[in-house]
Short mmCIF file of C-alpha atoms in Angstrom, two decimals:
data_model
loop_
_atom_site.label_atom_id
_atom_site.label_comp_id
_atom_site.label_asym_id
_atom_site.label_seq_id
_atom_site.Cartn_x
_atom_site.Cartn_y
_atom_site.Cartn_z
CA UNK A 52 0.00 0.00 0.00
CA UNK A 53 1.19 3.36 -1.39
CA UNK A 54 0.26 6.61 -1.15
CA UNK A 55 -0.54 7.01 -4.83
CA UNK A 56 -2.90 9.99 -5.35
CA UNK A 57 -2.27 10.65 -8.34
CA UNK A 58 -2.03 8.56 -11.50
CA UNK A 59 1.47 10.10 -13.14
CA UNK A 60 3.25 9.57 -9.25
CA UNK A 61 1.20 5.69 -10.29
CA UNK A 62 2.61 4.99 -13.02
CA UNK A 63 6.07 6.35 -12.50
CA UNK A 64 6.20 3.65 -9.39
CA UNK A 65 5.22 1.24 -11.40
CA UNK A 66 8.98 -0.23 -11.73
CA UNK A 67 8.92 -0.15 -7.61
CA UNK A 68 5.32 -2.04 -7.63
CA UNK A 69 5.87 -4.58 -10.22
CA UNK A 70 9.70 -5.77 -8.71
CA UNK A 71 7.21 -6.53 -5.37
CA UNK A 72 4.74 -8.18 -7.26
CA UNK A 73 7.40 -10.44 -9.33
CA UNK A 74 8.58 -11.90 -5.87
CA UNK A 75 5.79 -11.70 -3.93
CA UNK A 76 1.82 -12.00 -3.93
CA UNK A 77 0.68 -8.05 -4.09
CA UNK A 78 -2.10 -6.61 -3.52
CA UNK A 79 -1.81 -3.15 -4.11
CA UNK A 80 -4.28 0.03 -2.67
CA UNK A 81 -4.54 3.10 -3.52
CA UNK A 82 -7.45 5.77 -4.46
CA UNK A 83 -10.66 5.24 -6.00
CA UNK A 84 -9.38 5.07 -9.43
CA UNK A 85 -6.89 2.02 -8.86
CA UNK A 86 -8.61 -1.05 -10.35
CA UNK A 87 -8.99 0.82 -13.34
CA UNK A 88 -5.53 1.75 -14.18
CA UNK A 89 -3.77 -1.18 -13.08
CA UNK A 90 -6.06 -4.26 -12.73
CA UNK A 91 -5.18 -7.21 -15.44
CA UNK A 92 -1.12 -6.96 -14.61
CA UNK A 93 0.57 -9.56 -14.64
CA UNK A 94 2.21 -8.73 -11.88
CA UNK A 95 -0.59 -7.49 -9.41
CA UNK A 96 -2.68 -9.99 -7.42
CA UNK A 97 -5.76 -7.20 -6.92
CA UNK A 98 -5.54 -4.08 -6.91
CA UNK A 99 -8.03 -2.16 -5.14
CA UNK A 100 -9.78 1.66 -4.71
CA UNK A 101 -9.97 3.47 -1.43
CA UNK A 102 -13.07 5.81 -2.13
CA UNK A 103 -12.98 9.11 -0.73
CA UNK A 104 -12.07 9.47 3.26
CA UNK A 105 -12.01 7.17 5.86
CA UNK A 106 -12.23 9.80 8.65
CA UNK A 107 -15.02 12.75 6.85
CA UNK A 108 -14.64 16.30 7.59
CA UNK A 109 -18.25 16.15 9.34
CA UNK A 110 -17.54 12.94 11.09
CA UNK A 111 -15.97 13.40 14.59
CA UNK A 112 -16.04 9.93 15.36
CA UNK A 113 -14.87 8.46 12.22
CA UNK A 114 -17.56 7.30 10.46
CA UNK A 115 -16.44 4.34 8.11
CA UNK A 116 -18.48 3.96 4.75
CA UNK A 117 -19.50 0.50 3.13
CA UNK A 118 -16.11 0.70 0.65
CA UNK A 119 -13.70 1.10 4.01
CA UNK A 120 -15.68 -1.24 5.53
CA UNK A 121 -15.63 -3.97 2.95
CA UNK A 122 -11.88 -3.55 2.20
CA UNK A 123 -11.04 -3.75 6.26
CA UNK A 124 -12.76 -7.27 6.18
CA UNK A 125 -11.26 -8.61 2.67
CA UNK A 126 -7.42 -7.45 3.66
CA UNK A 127 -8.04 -9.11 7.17
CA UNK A 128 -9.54 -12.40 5.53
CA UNK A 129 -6.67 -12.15 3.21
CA UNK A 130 -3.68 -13.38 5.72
CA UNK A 131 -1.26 -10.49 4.74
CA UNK A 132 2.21 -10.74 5.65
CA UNK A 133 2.82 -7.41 5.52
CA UNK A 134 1.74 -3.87 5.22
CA UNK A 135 3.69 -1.21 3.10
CA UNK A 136 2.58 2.05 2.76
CA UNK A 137 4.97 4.87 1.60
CA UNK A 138 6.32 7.94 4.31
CA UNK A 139 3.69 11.27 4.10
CA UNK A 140 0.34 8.85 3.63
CA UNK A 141 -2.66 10.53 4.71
CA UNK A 142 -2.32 10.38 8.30
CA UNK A 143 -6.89 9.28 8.08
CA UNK A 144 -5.25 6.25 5.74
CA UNK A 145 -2.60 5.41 8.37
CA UNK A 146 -5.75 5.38 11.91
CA UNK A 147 -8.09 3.20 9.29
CA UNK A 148 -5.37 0.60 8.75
CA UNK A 149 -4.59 0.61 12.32
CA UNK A 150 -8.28 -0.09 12.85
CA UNK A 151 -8.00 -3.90 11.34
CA UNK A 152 -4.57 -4.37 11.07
CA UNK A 153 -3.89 -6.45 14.07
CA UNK A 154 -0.93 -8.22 14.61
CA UNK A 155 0.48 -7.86 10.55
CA UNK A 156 3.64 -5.63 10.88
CA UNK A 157 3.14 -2.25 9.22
CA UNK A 158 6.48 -1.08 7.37
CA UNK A 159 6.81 2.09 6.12
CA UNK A 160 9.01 2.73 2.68
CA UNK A 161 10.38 6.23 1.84
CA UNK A 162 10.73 7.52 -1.57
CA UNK A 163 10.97 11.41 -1.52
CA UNK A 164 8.64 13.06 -4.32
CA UNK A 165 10.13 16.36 -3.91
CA UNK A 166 13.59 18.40 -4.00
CA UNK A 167 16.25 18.18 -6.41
CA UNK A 168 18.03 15.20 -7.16
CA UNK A 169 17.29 12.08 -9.55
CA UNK A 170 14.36 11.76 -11.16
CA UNK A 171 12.05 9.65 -8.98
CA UNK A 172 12.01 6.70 -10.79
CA UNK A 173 16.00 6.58 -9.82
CA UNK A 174 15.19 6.76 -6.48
CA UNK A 175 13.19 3.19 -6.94
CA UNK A 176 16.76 1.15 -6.53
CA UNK A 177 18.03 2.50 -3.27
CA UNK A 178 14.18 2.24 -1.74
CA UNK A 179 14.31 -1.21 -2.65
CA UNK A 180 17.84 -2.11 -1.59
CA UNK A 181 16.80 -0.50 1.73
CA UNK A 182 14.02 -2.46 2.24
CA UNK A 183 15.76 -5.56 1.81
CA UNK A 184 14.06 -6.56 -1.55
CA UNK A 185 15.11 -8.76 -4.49
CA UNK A 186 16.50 -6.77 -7.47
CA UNK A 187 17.12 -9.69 -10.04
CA UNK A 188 15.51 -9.27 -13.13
CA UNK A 189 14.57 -5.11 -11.82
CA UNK A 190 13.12 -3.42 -15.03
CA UNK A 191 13.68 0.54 -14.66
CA UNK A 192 11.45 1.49 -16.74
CA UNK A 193 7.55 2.35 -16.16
CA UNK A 194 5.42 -0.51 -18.57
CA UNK A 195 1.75 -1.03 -18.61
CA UNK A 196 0.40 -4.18 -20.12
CA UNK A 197 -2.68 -3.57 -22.14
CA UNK A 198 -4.78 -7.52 -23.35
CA UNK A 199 -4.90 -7.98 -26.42
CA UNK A 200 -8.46 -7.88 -26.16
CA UNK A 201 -8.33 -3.94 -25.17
CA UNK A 202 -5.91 -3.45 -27.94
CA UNK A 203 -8.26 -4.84 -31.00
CA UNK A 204 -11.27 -2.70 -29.31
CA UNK A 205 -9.11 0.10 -29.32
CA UNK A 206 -8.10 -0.20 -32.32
CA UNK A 207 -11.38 -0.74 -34.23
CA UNK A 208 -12.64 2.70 -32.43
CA UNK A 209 -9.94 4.86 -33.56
CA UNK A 210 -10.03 3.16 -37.18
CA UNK A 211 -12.44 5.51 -38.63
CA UNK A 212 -10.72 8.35 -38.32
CA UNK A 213 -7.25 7.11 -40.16
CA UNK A 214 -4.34 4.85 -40.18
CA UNK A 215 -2.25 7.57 -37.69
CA UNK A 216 -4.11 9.42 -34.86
CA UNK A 217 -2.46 11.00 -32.63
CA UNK A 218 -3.78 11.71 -29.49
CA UNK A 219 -3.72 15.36 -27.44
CA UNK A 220 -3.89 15.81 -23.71
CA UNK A 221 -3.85 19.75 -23.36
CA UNK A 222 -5.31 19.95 -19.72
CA UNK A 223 -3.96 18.92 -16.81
CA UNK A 224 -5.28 18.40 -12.90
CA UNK A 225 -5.93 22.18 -13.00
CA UNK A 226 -8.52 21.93 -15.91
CA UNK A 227 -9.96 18.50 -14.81
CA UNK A 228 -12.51 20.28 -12.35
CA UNK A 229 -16.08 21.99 -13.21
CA UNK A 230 -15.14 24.79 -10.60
CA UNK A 231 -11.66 26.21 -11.42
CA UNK A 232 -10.73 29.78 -11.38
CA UNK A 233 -7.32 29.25 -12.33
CA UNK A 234 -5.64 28.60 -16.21
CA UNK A 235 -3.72 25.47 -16.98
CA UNK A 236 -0.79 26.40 -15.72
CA UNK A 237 0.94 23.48 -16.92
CA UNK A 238 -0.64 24.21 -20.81
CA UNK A 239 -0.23 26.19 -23.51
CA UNK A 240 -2.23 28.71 -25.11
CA UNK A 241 -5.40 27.89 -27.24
CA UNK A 242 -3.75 29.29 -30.54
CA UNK A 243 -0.48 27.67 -29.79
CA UNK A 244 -2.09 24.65 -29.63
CA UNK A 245 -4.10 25.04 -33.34
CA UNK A 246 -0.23 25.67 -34.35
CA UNK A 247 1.23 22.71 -33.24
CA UNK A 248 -2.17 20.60 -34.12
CA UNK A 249 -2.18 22.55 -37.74
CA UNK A 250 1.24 21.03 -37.86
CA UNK A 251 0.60 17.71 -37.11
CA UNK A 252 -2.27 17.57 -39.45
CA UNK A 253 -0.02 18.71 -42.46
CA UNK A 254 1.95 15.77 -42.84
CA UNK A 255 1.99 13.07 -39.98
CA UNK A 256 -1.52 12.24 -38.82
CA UNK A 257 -5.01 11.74 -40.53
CA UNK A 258 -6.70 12.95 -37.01
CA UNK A 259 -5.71 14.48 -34.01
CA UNK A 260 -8.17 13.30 -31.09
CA UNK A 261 -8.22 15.43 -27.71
CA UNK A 262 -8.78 13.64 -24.48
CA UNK A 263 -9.13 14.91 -21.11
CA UNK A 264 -11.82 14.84 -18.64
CA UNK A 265 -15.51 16.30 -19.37
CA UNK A 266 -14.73 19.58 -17.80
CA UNK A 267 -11.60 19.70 -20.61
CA UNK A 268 -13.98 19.92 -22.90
CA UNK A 269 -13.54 23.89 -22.65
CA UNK A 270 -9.87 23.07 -23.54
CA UNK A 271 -10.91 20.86 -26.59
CA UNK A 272 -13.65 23.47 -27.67
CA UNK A 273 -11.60 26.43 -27.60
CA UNK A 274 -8.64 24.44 -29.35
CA UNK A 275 -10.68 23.75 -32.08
CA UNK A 276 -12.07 26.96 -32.53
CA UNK A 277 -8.98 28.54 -32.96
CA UNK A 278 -7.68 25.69 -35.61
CA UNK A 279 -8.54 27.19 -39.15
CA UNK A 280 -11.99 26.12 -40.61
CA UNK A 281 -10.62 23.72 -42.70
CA UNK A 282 -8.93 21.32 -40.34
CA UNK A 283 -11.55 21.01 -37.63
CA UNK A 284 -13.29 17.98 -39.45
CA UNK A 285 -10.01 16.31 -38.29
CA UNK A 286 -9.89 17.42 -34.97
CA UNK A 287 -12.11 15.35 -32.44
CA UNK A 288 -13.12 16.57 -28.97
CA UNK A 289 -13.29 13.03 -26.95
CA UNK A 290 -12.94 14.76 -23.70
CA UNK A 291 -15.11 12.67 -21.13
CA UNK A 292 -15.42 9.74 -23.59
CA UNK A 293 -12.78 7.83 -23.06
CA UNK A 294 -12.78 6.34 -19.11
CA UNK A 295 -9.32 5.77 -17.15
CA UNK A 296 -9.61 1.77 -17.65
CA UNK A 297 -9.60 2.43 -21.51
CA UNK A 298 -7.01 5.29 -21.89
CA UNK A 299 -4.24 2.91 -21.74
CA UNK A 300 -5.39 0.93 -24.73
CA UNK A 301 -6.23 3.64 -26.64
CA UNK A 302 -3.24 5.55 -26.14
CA UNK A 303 -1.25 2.01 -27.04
CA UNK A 304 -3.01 2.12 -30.37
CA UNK A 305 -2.55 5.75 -30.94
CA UNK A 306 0.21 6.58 -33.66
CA UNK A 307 1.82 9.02 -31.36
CA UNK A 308 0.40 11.32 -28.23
CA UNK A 309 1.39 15.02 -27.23
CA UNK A 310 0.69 15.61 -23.35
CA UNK A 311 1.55 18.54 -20.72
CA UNK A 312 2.72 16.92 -17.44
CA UNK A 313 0.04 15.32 -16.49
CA UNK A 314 -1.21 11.26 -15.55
CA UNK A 315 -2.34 10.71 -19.54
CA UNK A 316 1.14 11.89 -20.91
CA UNK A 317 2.85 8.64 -18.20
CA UNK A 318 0.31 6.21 -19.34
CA UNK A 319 1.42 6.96 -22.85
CA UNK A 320 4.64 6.50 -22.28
CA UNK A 321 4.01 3.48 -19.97
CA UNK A 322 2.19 1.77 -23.00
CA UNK A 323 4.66 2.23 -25.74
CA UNK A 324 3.06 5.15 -27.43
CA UNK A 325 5.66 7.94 -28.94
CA UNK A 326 5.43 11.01 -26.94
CA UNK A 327 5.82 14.77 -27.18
CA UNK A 328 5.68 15.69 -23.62
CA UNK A 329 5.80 19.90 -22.32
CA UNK A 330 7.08 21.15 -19.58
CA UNK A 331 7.28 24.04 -17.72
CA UNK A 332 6.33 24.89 -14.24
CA UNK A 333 7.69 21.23 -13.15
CA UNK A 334 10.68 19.96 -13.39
CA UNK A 335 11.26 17.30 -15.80
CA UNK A 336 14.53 15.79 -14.31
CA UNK A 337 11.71 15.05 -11.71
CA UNK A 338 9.11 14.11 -13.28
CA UNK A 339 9.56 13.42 -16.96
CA UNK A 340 7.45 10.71 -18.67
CA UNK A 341 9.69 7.49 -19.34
CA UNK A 342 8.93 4.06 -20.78
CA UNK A 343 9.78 1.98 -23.92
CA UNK A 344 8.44 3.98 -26.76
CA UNK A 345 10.58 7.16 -28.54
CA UNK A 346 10.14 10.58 -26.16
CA UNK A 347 10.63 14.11 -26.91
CA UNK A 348 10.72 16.84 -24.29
CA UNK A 349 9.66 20.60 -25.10
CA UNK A 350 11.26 22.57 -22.02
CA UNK A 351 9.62 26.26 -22.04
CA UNK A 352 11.55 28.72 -19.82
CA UNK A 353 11.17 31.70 -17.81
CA UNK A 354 12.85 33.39 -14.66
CA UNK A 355 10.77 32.05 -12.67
CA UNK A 356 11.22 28.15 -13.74
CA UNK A 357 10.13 25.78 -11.74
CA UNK A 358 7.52 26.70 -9.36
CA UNK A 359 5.93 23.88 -9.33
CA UNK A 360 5.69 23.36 -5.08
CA UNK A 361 6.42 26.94 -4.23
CA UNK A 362 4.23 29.65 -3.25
CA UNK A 363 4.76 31.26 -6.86
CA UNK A 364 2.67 28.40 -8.10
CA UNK A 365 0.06 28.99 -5.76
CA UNK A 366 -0.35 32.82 -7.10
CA UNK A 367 0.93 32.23 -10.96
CA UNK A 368 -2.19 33.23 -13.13
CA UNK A 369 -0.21 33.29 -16.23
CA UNK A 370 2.25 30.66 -16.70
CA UNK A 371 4.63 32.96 -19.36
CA UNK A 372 7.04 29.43 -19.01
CA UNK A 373 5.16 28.10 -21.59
CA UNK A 374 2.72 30.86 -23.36
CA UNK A 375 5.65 32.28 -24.33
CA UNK A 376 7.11 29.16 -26.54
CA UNK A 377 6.97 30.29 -30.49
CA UNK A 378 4.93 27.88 -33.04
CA UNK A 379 8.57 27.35 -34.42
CA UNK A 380 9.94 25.78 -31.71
CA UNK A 381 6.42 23.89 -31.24
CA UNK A 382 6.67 22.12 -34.83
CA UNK A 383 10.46 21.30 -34.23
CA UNK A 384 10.04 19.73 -31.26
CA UNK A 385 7.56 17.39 -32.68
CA UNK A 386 9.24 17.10 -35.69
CA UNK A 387 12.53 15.67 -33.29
CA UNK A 388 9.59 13.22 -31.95
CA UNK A 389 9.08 12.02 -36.02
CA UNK A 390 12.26 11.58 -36.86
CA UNK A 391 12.63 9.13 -33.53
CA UNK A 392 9.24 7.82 -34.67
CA UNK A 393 11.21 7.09 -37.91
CA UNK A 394 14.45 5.67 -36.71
CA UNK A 395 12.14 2.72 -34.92
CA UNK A 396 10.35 1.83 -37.77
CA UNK A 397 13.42 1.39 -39.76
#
């Protein structure tokens, strides 16, 4: 048990989880949106969602709802060995636990996710050695396994709209909400996103599809209608279509994916899909998508690069680290991602 809150800091462990899994019988928690994202590896026994708090604001006594309760009985049916939940968990997480636990020894693992340094999934190794774990066979590198069965369906949705789709992920956490009176701080600009799309479209892809969650739609709807008249036909908003336990798969059968740094841009990589990832307010010797497939990093600047975790970020309401990147640099950036795209294939 991690605390894994959200899905990039997921899927950039996913090196850590899987070396557990391969020598032991895992069952893995984490937030409501678990199962989706990682149920069906090979590596993971169950994996299961904890579904909003165990200890609610209004509840002075801790009042327990059916999915806390229901988990507490499974994990203590369940015989575990052993308890491992990462340092900084939600202190509510660490009383509920407590609550059933018993006698199984609770052992706490710590992985920093802040500061300078390595990026974290270099800090994986020494958390392991530390904890005594097996490291034969240790795969560095962040993989999803998508069935084969997810892969056809995939497929056979994106086929109408072209042999090479490539998949967009302009929002980030910041746009993911109804109620949000702050920009995508982490995005670019409406019209520099028609630039870059207007690119793709020229000579690379047949369609560009945008995901995100329903509130993105804004994003998509706004992209689109600064994209010239022409090229909107080949744009399509999918924002809310597409659930968590299906983004992998489509994203594996996408011909390439550009993403801010957010959860969708990690899955891509995760899955094998080529990616154009941008960066600015974070740093990306932190936090940089990695996995098998070809990836290209746009790095915007500005003086005030990286507040990401400072109280900058928590008053930025124009992030001029990226707004201020020129189309230019946009198209070669994803023209770098091609030619890697290129070298693969040959």
């Amino acid at each position: 048990m991690v605390r894994m809150n959200a899905v990039g800091d997921c899927v950039m462990m996913l090196p850590l989880l899987r070396q557990v899994g391969t020598h032991s019988r895992l069952e893995f928690l984490g937030r409501g949106w678990t199962p989706a994202l990682l149920s069906g590896q090979p590596w993971l026994h169950a994996a299961h969602g904890l579904s909003g708090s165990p200890r609610p604001w209004w509840s002075p006594r801790g009042w327990f709802g059916r999915n806390h309760r229901d988990l507490a009985r499974r994990f203590q049916a369940s015989d575990l060995s052993e308890i491992i939940v990462f340092q900084r968990e939600n202190p509510a997480v660490l009383r509920w636990i407590d609550r059933w636990r018993g006698a199984t020894p609770l052992t706490t693992w710590d992985l920093p996710y802040r500061g300078t340094g390595p990026h974290l999934v270099d800090r994986i190794p020494p958390t392991l050695a530390a904890a005594g774990v097996d490291a034969t066979g240790y795969d560095p590198l962040p993989r999803l396994t998508v069935s084969q069965a997810a892969l056809t369906a995939a497929r056979a949705r994106l086929q109408p709209l072209g042999a090479r789709v490539v998949a967009v992920q302009a929002g980030s956490s910041l746009t993911a909400r109804w109620w949000r009176r702050r920009p995508n701080l982490k995005g670019l600009a409406h019209g520099q996103w028609a630039a870059l799309i207007a690119t793709v479209l020229a000579r690379d892809a047949d369609a560009v599809v945008l995901h995100g969650t329903a509130p993105e739609g804004r994003e998509a709807r706004a992209i689109r209608a600064a994209l010239p008249a022409e090229l909107r036909a080949r744009v399509h908003d999918w924002t809310g279509r597409v659930p968590l336990r299906e983004l992998p798969s489509i994203l594996a059968a996408s011909h390439a994916a550009i993403s801010v740094d957010t959860g969708p841009g990690h899955i891509a990589a995760a899955v094998g899909c080529p990616l154009l990832t941008i960066f600015g307010p974070t740093d990306p010797a932190l936090y940089a998508p990695r996995g098998p497939a070809p990836i290209e990093l746009l790095l915007g600047h500005a003086p005030c690069q990286f507040c990401h975790y400072t109280p900058l970020w928590n008053t930025c309401a124009a992030n001029v680290c990226l707004t201020g990147v020129s189309d230019a640099a946009l198209a070669a950036a994803w023209t770098r991602l091609v030619e890697k795209i290129r070298l693969r294939s040959a």
